[in-house]
């Protein structure tokens, strides 16, 4: 060192310090950074993929709302999607449960689990969340605390929280009901039907007065459009016609007492009316098969005058397809026995129906799973899942998110739901915004008016979603009874509707032999628990 100048020695000392610091960074900082990166939390998530999203992506990790959720929480998620077919999805779900090859998060309709969600907890498929939601899910906790009536419906019979629920923001509008060709009413000078008698006169006129103007007696006055194999499902769902007699075609309650519609004397009056419609050719014969692919073209080809259908998939779609023609639809009230009555029963949507994202017993990082799922219930998550990406799928106007033309008038010709699916979800473990319905499902004035009309019902007799309040033993026994009852009931409903069976007393006696009274008692127990909870 004596041969180096003073300046050189300073330079060497500086270089030595730099080398030392670089060595320190290589030996400590970089390994620690690499280790931290390697420790980034990854969760697995089993959930069916929406058909609308499948148009755009291979899995939900590509969906902007989930990408933002992963970015904001710092948690990576690997999605496991079963096939789109409901039967194939059920098979894969059951195989996963049986093999115990559980993903960290499992999104499912837990009210449909054999024995209900409480049984899923007892089977140690999923974990109770009572201790975790207060600690790690502040957004969901806040929402449930603000909605105590909802809060008690997202717990099991034992009071266990078991999933991050799929919710709808209240108030919930009516989505399904009786739709009538408004242009036919105008042509025949028929007022909007209110009573059962009004409906008969209207359908009779549709049958005999050639409202489609083709000179043929080819009109089919009444039909049903819904994805079900039996028309009884449509009457169960919306209580059309049967509700005029103050009963349902399945379980309901009256002054706290659970009842079953077919056991009521009024059920006979309902079926006799339906028989009359059928006998006089007022009912589309294809309702026996409920083949939507056969029925829908008849609506668009001016053959069907009135039907039960959805406000979006039927009313909205048909009006858009027939835009520029005389074709017009109007949502009419549920029929009553007397004019001026408010219908006792109609369609009812629930804010929660038993589905959601549960954390499985295989999950090693419950805190992370809660953190990831809870983000969807935050204000930012609400906007992302419901509306997508600001500036692309929505903009803020006067403090309210509004869908853009890319969604409402898609340049590629996609429907609003399909266009939105590129950015967000229609329904999932978050709170579905009411604005989604108002802006997408009710774009047309006919749809807005229909929802208001269908919503003007009492629905006091409709039971709440009681599936969560059955014990596992009750669920099993109820399934045993109702599987037998429903198979027989579905068959007999068609025979009674078409007049092949008129002995209602024999029908009731058979239901009683099949233990329907025991099923009523099970419902009563669950309803009593619901009221006490």
Short mmCIF file of C-alpha atoms in Angstrom, two decimals:
data_model
loop_
_atom_site.label_atom_id
_atom_site.label_comp_id
_atom_site.label_asym_id
_atom_site.label_seq_id
_atom_site.Cartn_x
_atom_site.Cartn_y
_atom_site.Cartn_z
CA UNK A 1 0.00 0.00 0.00
CA UNK A 2 3.03 2.24 0.48
CA UNK A 3 3.42 2.43 -3.29
CA UNK A 4 -0.06 3.92 -3.68
CA UNK A 5 -0.75 7.58 -3.47
CA UNK A 6 -3.01 9.00 -0.84
CA UNK A 7 -5.80 9.47 -3.41
CA UNK A 8 -5.38 5.89 -4.66
CA UNK A 9 -5.66 4.54 -1.14
CA UNK A 10 -8.93 6.41 -0.68
CA UNK A 11 -10.21 5.02 -3.98
CA UNK A 12 -9.28 1.45 -2.99
CA UNK A 13 -10.94 1.85 0.40
CA UNK A 14 -14.12 3.03 -1.33
CA UNK A 15 -14.03 0.07 -3.73
CA UNK A 16 -13.54 -2.30 -0.80
CA UNK A 17 -16.58 -0.82 0.92
CA UNK A 18 -18.69 -1.18 -2.24
CA UNK A 19 -17.62 -4.81 -2.66
CA UNK A 20 -18.46 -5.46 0.98
CA UNK A 21 -21.92 -3.92 0.64
CA UNK A 22 -22.57 -5.80 -2.60
CA UNK A 23 -21.53 -9.03 -0.91
CA UNK A 24 -23.87 -8.27 1.96
CA UNK A 25 -26.74 -7.69 -0.46
CA UNK A 26 -26.02 -10.91 -2.35
CA UNK A 27 -25.71 -13.00 0.81
CA UNK A 28 -28.64 -11.59 2.75
CA UNK A 29 -30.97 -9.26 0.91
CA UNK A 30 -31.41 -11.18 -2.33
CA UNK A 31 -31.95 -14.58 -0.67
CA UNK A 32 -34.46 -13.00 1.69
CA UNK A 33 -36.27 -11.38 -1.22
CA UNK A 34 -36.28 -14.67 -3.14
CA UNK A 35 -37.57 -16.52 -0.10
CA UNK A 36 -40.34 -13.95 0.36
CA UNK A 37 -41.32 -14.30 -3.28
CA UNK A 38 -41.37 -18.06 -2.93
CA UNK A 39 -43.62 -17.71 0.12
CA UNK A 40 -46.31 -15.76 -1.76
CA UNK A 41 -49.58 -17.33 -0.69
CA UNK A 42 -51.40 -19.45 -3.25
CA UNK A 43 -54.91 -20.82 -2.71
CA UNK A 44 -56.94 -23.28 -4.77
CA UNK A 45 -60.57 -22.48 -5.52
CA UNK A 46 -63.27 -24.88 -6.84
CA UNK A 47 -66.16 -23.09 -8.58
CA UNK A 48 -68.28 -23.55 -11.67
CA UNK A 49 -67.50 -21.04 -14.38
CA UNK A 50 -70.31 -18.91 -15.74
CA UNK A 51 -71.29 -19.69 -19.32
CA UNK A 52 -70.99 -15.98 -20.10
CA UNK A 53 -67.40 -15.83 -18.81
CA UNK A 54 -66.52 -18.98 -20.78
CA UNK A 55 -67.07 -16.95 -23.96
CA UNK A 56 -64.07 -14.80 -23.04
CA UNK A 57 -61.74 -16.78 -20.79
CA UNK A 58 -60.42 -20.23 -19.91
CA UNK A 59 -60.63 -19.64 -16.16
CA UNK A 60 -61.43 -16.95 -13.61
CA UNK A 61 -57.79 -16.02 -13.05
CA UNK A 62 -58.05 -14.08 -16.34
CA UNK A 63 -61.14 -12.18 -15.21
CA UNK A 64 -60.33 -8.53 -14.30
CA UNK A 65 -62.33 -8.53 -11.06
CA UNK A 66 -60.42 -11.56 -9.76
CA UNK A 67 -57.11 -10.20 -11.03
CA UNK A 68 -57.74 -7.03 -9.03
CA UNK A 69 -58.73 -9.08 -5.97
CA UNK A 70 -55.43 -10.98 -6.16
CA UNK A 71 -53.48 -7.76 -6.64
CA UNK A 72 -55.15 -5.96 -3.72
CA UNK A 73 -54.85 -8.87 -1.29
CA UNK A 74 -51.45 -10.14 -2.47
CA UNK A 75 -52.88 -13.65 -2.68
CA UNK A 76 -52.57 -15.83 -5.76
CA UNK A 77 -55.53 -18.07 -6.59
CA UNK A 78 -55.60 -21.13 -8.84
CA UNK A 79 -59.14 -21.85 -10.01
CA UNK A 80 -60.44 -25.36 -10.56
CA UNK A 81 -63.51 -25.31 -12.81
CA UNK A 82 -65.74 -28.35 -13.32
CA UNK A 83 -67.51 -28.77 -16.69
CA UNK A 84 -70.32 -26.31 -17.46
CA UNK A 85 -72.92 -29.08 -17.46
CA UNK A 86 -74.72 -29.10 -14.09
CA UNK A 87 -74.75 -32.91 -13.92
CA UNK A 88 -71.03 -33.10 -14.75
CA UNK A 89 -70.30 -30.40 -12.17
CA UNK A 90 -72.24 -32.37 -9.55
CA UNK A 91 -70.28 -35.48 -10.40
CA UNK A 92 -66.95 -33.67 -10.05
CA UNK A 93 -68.03 -32.04 -6.78
CA UNK A 94 -69.11 -35.40 -5.35
CA UNK A 95 -65.86 -37.03 -6.50
CA UNK A 96 -63.84 -34.28 -4.82
CA UNK A 97 -65.74 -34.77 -1.56
CA UNK A 98 -65.51 -38.57 -1.69
CA UNK A 99 -61.78 -38.58 -2.47
CA UNK A 100 -61.10 -35.82 0.09
CA UNK A 101 -58.99 -34.05 -2.52
CA UNK A 102 -60.39 -30.71 -1.40
CA UNK A 103 -59.42 -27.32 -2.73
CA UNK A 104 -58.83 -24.54 -0.18
CA UNK A 105 -62.05 -22.78 -1.17
CA UNK A 106 -65.17 -24.53 -2.44
CA UNK A 107 -68.00 -22.49 -3.94
CA UNK A 108 -71.26 -24.43 -4.04
CA UNK A 109 -75.00 -24.36 -3.41
CA UNK A 110 -74.63 -25.69 0.13
CA UNK A 111 -78.36 -25.91 0.78
CA UNK A 112 -78.29 -28.72 -1.80
CA UNK A 113 -75.58 -30.67 0.01
CA UNK A 114 -76.96 -33.97 1.32
CA UNK A 115 -78.02 -33.13 4.87
CA UNK A 116 -77.51 -29.40 4.29
CA UNK A 117 -74.58 -27.14 5.20
CA UNK A 118 -74.61 -28.30 8.83
CA UNK A 119 -73.90 -31.82 7.58
CA UNK A 120 -71.04 -30.48 5.44
CA UNK A 121 -69.56 -29.11 8.67
CA UNK A 122 -70.13 -32.38 10.52
CA UNK A 123 -68.58 -34.28 7.63
CA UNK A 124 -65.52 -32.04 8.04
CA UNK A 125 -65.68 -30.94 4.44
CA UNK A 126 -65.80 -27.25 5.37
CA UNK A 127 -65.07 -25.29 8.54
CA UNK A 128 -67.31 -23.03 10.67
CA UNK A 129 -66.38 -19.38 10.26
CA UNK A 130 -67.80 -17.94 13.49
CA UNK A 131 -64.33 -17.22 14.92
CA UNK A 132 -62.80 -16.09 11.65
CA UNK A 133 -65.29 -13.60 10.19
CA UNK A 134 -64.93 -11.13 13.11
CA UNK A 135 -61.12 -11.34 12.86
CA UNK A 136 -60.41 -11.56 9.16
CA UNK A 137 -63.55 -10.51 7.27
CA UNK A 138 -64.42 -6.97 8.40
CA UNK A 139 -66.32 -6.09 5.21
CA UNK A 140 -68.66 -9.08 5.34
CA UNK A 141 -69.13 -8.63 9.10
CA UNK A 142 -70.09 -4.99 8.62
CA UNK A 143 -72.64 -5.85 5.93
CA UNK A 144 -74.27 -8.62 7.97
CA UNK A 145 -74.38 -6.46 11.10
CA UNK A 146 -76.26 -3.82 9.09
CA UNK A 147 -78.73 -6.47 7.87
CA UNK A 148 -79.68 -8.56 10.93
CA UNK A 149 -82.63 -10.26 9.18
CA UNK A 150 -80.28 -11.43 6.45
CA UNK A 151 -77.63 -12.38 8.99
CA UNK A 152 -79.77 -15.08 10.56
CA UNK A 153 -80.50 -16.64 7.18
CA UNK A 154 -76.82 -17.17 6.34
CA UNK A 155 -76.26 -19.38 9.40
CA UNK A 156 -77.03 -23.05 9.88
CA UNK A 157 -79.57 -24.52 12.27
CA UNK A 158 -76.83 -24.52 14.94
CA UNK A 159 -75.91 -20.91 14.34
CA UNK A 160 -72.74 -21.56 12.34
CA UNK A 161 -71.48 -19.30 9.59
CA UNK A 162 -70.24 -21.67 6.93
CA UNK A 163 -69.50 -19.63 3.80
CA UNK A 164 -68.98 -16.22 2.24
CA UNK A 165 -72.52 -15.93 0.87
CA UNK A 166 -73.81 -15.12 -2.61
CA UNK A 167 -76.08 -12.16 -1.91
CA UNK A 168 -78.45 -9.82 -3.71
CA UNK A 169 -78.88 -6.22 -2.68
CA UNK A 170 -82.35 -5.41 -1.40
CA UNK A 171 -84.97 -4.41 -2.38
CA UNK A 172 -85.12 -7.22 -4.93
CA UNK A 173 -87.36 -6.76 -7.92
CA UNK A 174 -89.60 -9.42 -9.47
CA UNK A 175 -88.02 -11.18 -12.45
CA UNK A 176 -90.64 -13.69 -13.59
CA UNK A 177 -94.34 -13.56 -14.28
CA UNK A 178 -97.26 -13.52 -16.73
CA UNK A 179 -96.54 -11.75 -20.02
CA UNK A 180 -99.22 -10.97 -22.62
CA UNK A 181 -99.14 -9.76 -26.22
CA UNK A 182 -100.11 -6.14 -25.72
CA UNK A 183 -100.73 -5.64 -29.45
CA UNK A 184 -103.25 -8.51 -29.38
CA UNK A 185 -105.07 -6.89 -26.46
CA UNK A 186 -105.25 -3.61 -28.39
CA UNK A 187 -106.42 -5.29 -31.60
CA UNK A 188 -109.22 -7.17 -29.82
CA UNK A 189 -110.05 -4.25 -27.48
CA UNK A 190 -109.41 -6.34 -24.37
CA UNK A 191 -108.37 -4.62 -21.09
CA UNK A 192 -105.47 -5.84 -18.98
CA UNK A 193 -106.72 -9.02 -17.22
CA UNK A 194 -107.00 -8.84 -13.44
CA UNK A 195 -109.11 -11.82 -12.34
CA UNK A 196 -109.24 -15.52 -13.15
CA UNK A 197 -112.41 -14.85 -15.14
CA UNK A 198 -110.66 -12.05 -17.07
CA UNK A 199 -107.90 -14.48 -17.98
CA UNK A 200 -110.38 -17.05 -19.28
CA UNK A 201 -112.18 -14.49 -21.45
CA UNK A 202 -108.87 -13.16 -22.80
CA UNK A 203 -107.51 -16.62 -23.65
CA UNK A 204 -110.81 -17.57 -25.25
CA UNK A 205 -110.66 -14.46 -27.44
CA UNK A 206 -107.06 -15.25 -28.41
CA UNK A 207 -108.25 -18.71 -29.46
CA UNK A 208 -111.27 -17.67 -31.51
CA UNK A 209 -110.73 -14.14 -32.89
CA UNK A 210 -107.56 -14.59 -34.98
CA UNK A 211 -105.41 -11.91 -33.27
CA UNK A 212 -102.35 -12.82 -35.36
CA UNK A 213 -104.40 -12.02 -38.48
CA UNK A 214 -103.29 -14.94 -40.63
CA UNK A 215 -106.80 -16.29 -41.16
CA UNK A 216 -106.02 -19.53 -39.38
CA UNK A 217 -107.16 -20.84 -36.00
CA UNK A 218 -103.56 -21.56 -35.02
CA UNK A 219 -103.20 -19.38 -31.91
CA UNK A 220 -102.03 -21.04 -28.69
CA UNK A 221 -103.35 -18.69 -25.98
CA UNK A 222 -101.23 -19.73 -22.99
CA UNK A 223 -97.78 -21.29 -22.57
CA UNK A 224 -94.94 -21.56 -20.06
CA UNK A 225 -91.26 -20.74 -20.54
CA UNK A 226 -88.88 -21.88 -17.84
CA UNK A 227 -85.96 -24.29 -17.66
CA UNK A 228 -87.82 -27.14 -16.01
CA UNK A 229 -89.04 -30.59 -17.03
CA UNK A 230 -92.54 -30.17 -15.62
CA UNK A 231 -94.98 -27.22 -15.69
CA UNK A 232 -95.60 -27.68 -11.97
CA UNK A 233 -92.18 -26.14 -11.37
CA UNK A 234 -93.38 -22.89 -12.94
CA UNK A 235 -96.44 -22.77 -10.68
CA UNK A 236 -94.24 -23.59 -7.68
CA UNK A 237 -91.87 -20.80 -8.66
CA UNK A 238 -94.27 -17.92 -9.20
CA UNK A 239 -97.68 -19.07 -7.85
CA UNK A 240 -99.47 -18.03 -11.03
CA UNK A 241 -103.22 -18.82 -10.98
CA UNK A 242 -102.98 -21.07 -7.90
CA UNK A 243 -102.27 -18.00 -5.77
CA UNK A 244 -105.73 -16.63 -6.60
CA UNK A 245 -107.12 -19.17 -4.10
CA UNK A 246 -104.57 -18.15 -1.45
CA UNK A 247 -102.51 -21.35 -1.66
CA UNK A 248 -99.30 -22.59 -3.25
CA UNK A 249 -98.64 -25.80 -5.11
CA UNK A 250 -96.08 -26.74 -2.44
CA UNK A 251 -95.31 -25.64 1.15
CA UNK A 252 -96.45 -22.31 2.58
CA UNK A 253 -97.54 -20.90 5.94
CA UNK A 254 -100.73 -19.33 7.24
CA UNK A 255 -100.67 -17.55 10.60
CA UNK A 256 -97.52 -19.43 11.56
CA UNK A 257 -98.87 -22.86 10.57
CA UNK A 258 -97.10 -24.67 7.72
CA UNK A 259 -99.39 -26.14 5.07
CA UNK A 260 -99.05 -28.09 1.82
CA UNK A 261 -101.09 -26.80 -1.11
CA UNK A 262 -102.42 -30.06 -2.61
CA UNK A 263 -104.08 -30.93 0.72
CA UNK A 264 -106.23 -27.79 0.58
CA UNK A 265 -109.76 -27.99 -0.93
CA UNK A 266 -108.79 -24.92 -2.96
CA UNK A 267 -106.20 -26.95 -4.83
CA UNK A 268 -109.07 -28.81 -6.50
CA UNK A 269 -110.54 -25.49 -7.70
CA UNK A 270 -107.19 -24.47 -9.14
CA UNK A 271 -106.75 -27.78 -10.98
CA UNK A 272 -110.31 -27.71 -12.30
CA UNK A 273 -109.65 -24.27 -13.80
CA UNK A 274 -106.44 -25.50 -15.41
CA UNK A 275 -108.33 -28.56 -16.70
CA UNK A 276 -110.91 -26.28 -18.29
CA UNK A 277 -108.20 -24.26 -20.03
CA UNK A 278 -106.63 -27.45 -21.33
CA UNK A 279 -109.90 -29.02 -22.48
CA UNK A 280 -110.82 -25.92 -24.49
CA UNK A 281 -107.44 -25.76 -26.22
CA UNK A 282 -106.25 -22.66 -24.39
CA UNK A 283 -102.95 -24.22 -23.25
CA UNK A 284 -99.98 -24.88 -25.53
CA UNK A 285 -99.59 -28.70 -25.60
CA UNK A 286 -95.79 -28.35 -25.61
CA UNK A 287 -95.86 -27.31 -21.93
CA UNK A 288 -96.04 -31.07 -21.26
CA UNK A 289 -92.40 -31.34 -22.29
CA UNK A 290 -91.38 -27.78 -21.39
CA UNK A 291 -89.13 -27.74 -24.45
CA UNK A 292 -87.98 -24.15 -24.65
CA UNK A 293 -86.46 -24.66 -28.10
CA UNK A 294 -89.92 -25.59 -29.39
CA UNK A 295 -91.97 -23.01 -27.46
CA UNK A 296 -89.81 -19.92 -28.07
CA UNK A 297 -90.11 -19.94 -31.89
CA UNK A 298 -93.89 -20.06 -31.50
CA UNK A 299 -93.79 -16.87 -29.43
CA UNK A 300 -91.71 -15.11 -32.09
CA UNK A 301 -93.91 -16.49 -34.90
CA UNK A 302 -97.04 -14.86 -33.44
CA UNK A 303 -98.66 -18.07 -32.24
CA UNK A 304 -98.63 -17.62 -28.44
CA UNK A 305 -100.66 -14.88 -26.78
CA UNK A 306 -99.64 -15.16 -23.11
CA UNK A 307 -96.98 -17.06 -21.21
CA UNK A 308 -95.02 -17.25 -17.97
CA UNK A 309 -91.46 -16.07 -18.49
CA UNK A 310 -88.42 -14.13 -17.38
CA UNK A 311 -88.20 -10.39 -17.64
CA UNK A 312 -84.81 -10.54 -19.34
CA UNK A 313 -84.32 -13.81 -21.18
CA UNK A 314 -87.84 -13.80 -22.54
CA UNK A 315 -89.46 -10.35 -22.47
CA UNK A 316 -86.30 -8.37 -23.18
CA UNK A 317 -84.99 -10.80 -25.78
CA UNK A 318 -88.25 -11.07 -27.70
CA UNK A 319 -88.85 -7.33 -27.75
CA UNK A 320 -85.35 -6.73 -29.12
CA UNK A 321 -85.67 -9.47 -31.74
CA UNK A 322 -89.05 -8.12 -32.87
CA UNK A 323 -88.01 -4.47 -32.71
CA UNK A 324 -89.56 -2.47 -35.54
CA UNK A 325 -92.66 -4.68 -35.75
CA UNK A 326 -96.08 -4.47 -34.10
CA UNK A 327 -95.01 -7.17 -31.61
CA UNK A 328 -95.35 -5.85 -28.05
CA UNK A 329 -95.50 -7.37 -24.58
CA UNK A 330 -96.91 -6.26 -21.25
CA UNK A 331 -96.40 -7.73 -17.79
CA UNK A 332 -99.85 -8.21 -16.26
CA UNK A 333 -100.88 -8.74 -12.61
CA UNK A 334 -101.14 -12.15 -11.02
CA UNK A 335 -104.83 -13.07 -11.28
CA UNK A 336 -107.16 -12.77 -8.28
CA UNK A 337 -110.72 -13.96 -7.75
CA UNK A 338 -112.14 -10.45 -7.43
CA UNK A 339 -111.24 -7.15 -9.05
CA UNK A 340 -109.32 -4.70 -6.92
CA UNK A 341 -107.65 -7.36 -4.78
CA UNK A 342 -103.90 -7.29 -4.27
CA UNK A 343 -102.62 -10.76 -5.25
CA UNK A 344 -101.78 -12.82 -2.18
CA UNK A 345 -98.96 -14.71 -3.85
CA UNK A 346 -96.52 -14.11 -6.69
CA UNK A 347 -92.89 -14.69 -7.51
CA UNK A 348 -90.45 -13.95 -4.71
CA UNK A 349 -86.70 -13.50 -4.95
CA UNK A 350 -84.53 -14.01 -1.88
CA UNK A 351 -81.37 -12.09 -0.99
CA UNK A 352 -79.75 -15.40 -0.05
CA UNK A 353 -80.51 -18.94 -1.23
CA UNK A 354 -77.82 -21.03 0.43
CA UNK A 355 -74.88 -20.72 -1.97
CA UNK A 356 -71.44 -19.34 -1.32
CA UNK A 357 -67.70 -19.86 -1.03
CA UNK A 358 -66.75 -22.04 1.94
CA UNK A 359 -63.28 -22.71 3.32
CA UNK A 360 -62.43 -26.40 3.33
CA UNK A 361 -60.78 -28.38 6.08
CA UNK A 362 -57.79 -28.82 3.73
CA UNK A 363 -57.00 -25.08 3.79
CA UNK A 364 -53.72 -24.35 5.60
CA UNK A 365 -54.08 -20.58 5.60
CA UNK A 366 -57.57 -19.70 6.76
CA UNK A 367 -56.66 -16.08 7.38
CA UNK A 368 -55.54 -15.64 3.76
CA UNK A 369 -58.67 -17.36 2.41
CA UNK A 370 -60.86 -15.05 4.50
CA UNK A 371 -58.89 -12.00 3.41
CA UNK A 372 -59.23 -12.89 -0.28
CA UNK A 373 -62.96 -13.63 -0.11
CA UNK A 374 -63.75 -10.64 2.10
CA UNK A 375 -62.32 -8.16 -0.40
CA UNK A 376 -65.33 -8.76 -2.67
CA UNK A 377 -67.59 -7.26 0.04
CA UNK A 378 -65.55 -4.05 0.25
CA UNK A 379 -66.58 -0.91 -1.62
CA UNK A 380 -63.84 -1.46 -4.18
CA UNK A 381 -64.76 -5.14 -4.51
CA UNK A 382 -68.45 -4.26 -4.92
CA UNK A 383 -67.61 -2.02 -7.88
CA UNK A 384 -65.17 -4.47 -9.43
CA UNK A 385 -67.34 -7.60 -9.27
CA UNK A 386 -70.57 -5.85 -10.24
CA UNK A 387 -69.34 -3.32 -12.78
CA UNK A 388 -65.88 -4.38 -13.92
CA UNK A 389 -63.26 -1.84 -14.96
CA UNK A 390 -63.90 1.88 -14.65
CA UNK A 391 -63.60 3.62 -17.99
CA UNK A 392 -64.21 0.41 -19.91
CA UNK A 393 -67.31 -1.32 -18.58
CA UNK A 394 -68.62 1.50 -16.37
CA UNK A 395 -68.22 5.16 -15.50
CA UNK A 396 -69.25 7.13 -12.42
CA UNK A 397 -72.08 9.62 -12.95
CA UNK A 398 -73.38 11.67 -10.03
CA UNK A 399 -71.73 9.21 -7.66
CA UNK A 400 -73.42 6.19 -9.25
CA UNK A 401 -71.76 3.51 -11.40
CA UNK A 402 -73.29 3.39 -14.89
CA UNK A 403 -72.54 0.71 -17.48
CA UNK A 404 -70.92 1.93 -20.69
CA UNK A 405 -72.09 1.41 -24.26
CA UNK A 406 -69.68 -1.50 -24.52
CA UNK A 407 -71.99 -3.30 -22.10
CA UNK A 408 -75.42 -1.92 -22.96
CA UNK A 409 -74.91 -1.57 -26.73
CA UNK A 410 -72.04 -3.91 -27.41
CA UNK A 411 -70.37 -3.21 -30.81
CA UNK A 412 -69.68 -6.95 -31.27
CA UNK A 413 -73.37 -7.71 -30.87
CA UNK A 414 -73.02 -9.38 -27.47
CA UNK A 415 -75.92 -9.22 -25.02
CA UNK A 416 -75.38 -7.04 -21.94
CA UNK A 417 -74.71 -10.06 -19.70
CA UNK A 418 -72.18 -11.54 -22.11
CA UNK A 419 -70.45 -8.18 -22.55
CA UNK A 420 -70.25 -7.60 -18.79
CA UNK A 421 -68.83 -11.10 -18.30
CA UNK A 422 -65.58 -9.89 -19.87
CA UNK A 423 -65.02 -7.72 -16.78
CA UNK A 424 -67.07 -8.93 -13.81
CA UNK A 425 -69.47 -11.53 -12.48
CA UNK A 426 -73.25 -11.64 -12.65
CA UNK A 427 -73.60 -13.51 -9.38
CA UNK A 428 -71.05 -14.79 -6.88
CA UNK A 429 -69.78 -14.50 -3.31
CA UNK A 430 -70.34 -10.75 -3.11
CA UNK A 431 -73.37 -8.45 -2.94
CA UNK A 432 -74.98 -8.23 -6.37
CA UNK A 433 -75.86 -4.57 -6.95
CA UNK A 434 -79.47 -3.63 -7.55
CA UNK A 435 -78.14 -1.37 -10.29
CA UNK A 436 -77.25 -4.50 -12.26
CA UNK A 437 -80.94 -5.35 -12.50
CA UNK A 438 -82.09 -1.81 -13.09
CA UNK A 439 -79.58 -1.10 -15.85
CA UNK A 440 -79.24 -4.49 -17.55
CA UNK A 441 -82.33 -6.56 -16.82
CA UNK A 442 -84.73 -3.61 -17.05
CA UNK A 443 -83.43 -1.65 -20.02
CA UNK A 444 -86.81 -1.42 -21.73
CA UNK A 445 -89.84 0.47 -20.34
CA UNK A 446 -91.95 -2.71 -20.69
CA UNK A 447 -89.53 -4.51 -18.36
CA UNK A 448 -89.58 -1.77 -15.72
CA UNK A 449 -93.38 -1.68 -15.78
CA UNK A 450 -93.62 -5.48 -15.59
CA UNK A 451 -91.36 -5.68 -12.54
CA UNK A 452 -93.44 -3.04 -10.74
CA UNK A 453 -96.68 -4.88 -11.55
CA UNK A 454 -95.35 -8.30 -10.49
CA UNK A 455 -93.91 -6.80 -7.33
CA UNK A 456 -97.35 -5.61 -6.21
CA UNK A 457 -98.15 -8.80 -4.29
CA UNK A 458 -98.48 -9.59 -0.60
CA UNK A 459 -96.39 -12.78 -0.39
CA UNK A 460 -97.06 -13.00 3.35
CA UNK A 461 -97.66 -16.73 3.09
CA UNK A 462 -94.37 -17.50 1.40
CA UNK A 463 -91.97 -19.37 3.65
CA UNK A 464 -88.45 -18.01 4.05
CA UNK A 465 -85.56 -20.09 2.79
CA UNK A 466 -85.76 -22.79 5.45
CA UNK A 467 -83.21 -25.25 4.10
CA UNK A 468 -80.55 -23.90 6.45
CA UNK A 469 -82.77 -24.53 9.46
CA UNK A 470 -83.21 -28.27 8.91
CA UNK A 471 -81.08 -30.53 11.05
CA UNK A 472 -79.04 -33.12 9.11
CA UNK A 473 -81.46 -35.81 10.30
CA UNK A 474 -84.45 -33.77 9.15
CA UNK A 475 -82.83 -33.07 5.80
CA UNK A 476 -82.25 -36.76 5.19
CA UNK A 477 -85.76 -37.77 6.21
CA UNK A 478 -87.32 -34.94 4.22
CA UNK A 479 -85.35 -35.94 1.13
CA UNK A 480 -86.53 -39.55 1.50
CA UNK A 481 -90.16 -38.46 1.72
CA UNK A 482 -90.15 -35.72 -0.90
CA UNK A 483 -88.26 -37.72 -3.53
CA UNK A 484 -91.14 -40.18 -3.51
CA UNK A 485 -93.81 -37.51 -3.23
CA UNK A 486 -92.43 -35.32 -6.01
CA UNK A 487 -92.04 -38.18 -8.46
CA UNK A 488 -95.69 -39.09 -7.94
CA UNK A 489 -96.86 -35.46 -7.80
CA UNK A 490 -95.14 -34.48 -11.06
CA UNK A 491 -96.80 -37.37 -12.86
CA UNK A 492 -100.22 -36.67 -11.37
CA UNK A 493 -100.03 -32.93 -12.01
CA UNK A 494 -99.83 -33.56 -15.75
CA UNK A 495 -102.67 -36.08 -15.59
CA UNK A 496 -104.85 -33.74 -13.55
CA UNK A 497 -104.09 -30.76 -15.78
CA UNK A 498 -104.99 -32.70 -18.92
CA UNK A 499 -108.15 -34.17 -17.34
CA UNK A 500 -106.93 -37.76 -17.32
CA UNK A 501 -107.35 -37.81 -13.53
CA UNK A 502 -110.24 -36.08 -11.75
CA UNK A 503 -110.29 -38.00 -8.46
CA UNK A 504 -108.53 -35.48 -6.23
CA UNK A 505 -109.46 -37.33 -3.04
CA UNK A 506 -107.49 -40.36 -4.19
CA UNK A 507 -104.52 -38.10 -4.98
CA UNK A 508 -104.58 -36.63 -1.47
CA UNK A 509 -104.88 -40.06 0.16
CA UNK A 510 -101.83 -41.25 -1.72
CA UNK A 511 -99.82 -38.21 -0.60
CA UNK A 512 -100.73 -39.01 2.99
CA UNK A 513 -99.65 -42.64 2.56
CA UNK A 514 -96.36 -41.24 1.31
CA UNK A 515 -95.91 -39.44 4.67
CA UNK A 516 -96.56 -35.88 3.48
CA UNK A 517 -97.87 -35.03 6.96
CA UNK A 518 -94.48 -35.95 8.41
CA UNK A 519 -92.81 -33.65 5.88
CA UNK A 520 -95.12 -30.83 6.96
CA UNK A 521 -94.09 -31.39 10.59
CA UNK A 522 -90.42 -31.16 9.60
CA UNK A 523 -91.07 -27.86 7.83
CA UNK A 524 -93.00 -26.64 10.86
CA UNK A 525 -90.08 -27.42 13.17
CA UNK A 526 -87.65 -25.60 10.89
CA UNK A 527 -90.00 -22.61 10.59
CA UNK A 528 -90.40 -22.44 14.37
CA UNK A 529 -86.62 -22.39 14.76
CA UNK A 530 -86.37 -19.66 12.15
CA UNK A 531 -88.88 -17.51 14.04
CA UNK A 532 -87.06 -18.01 17.34
CA UNK A 533 -83.56 -17.42 15.98
#
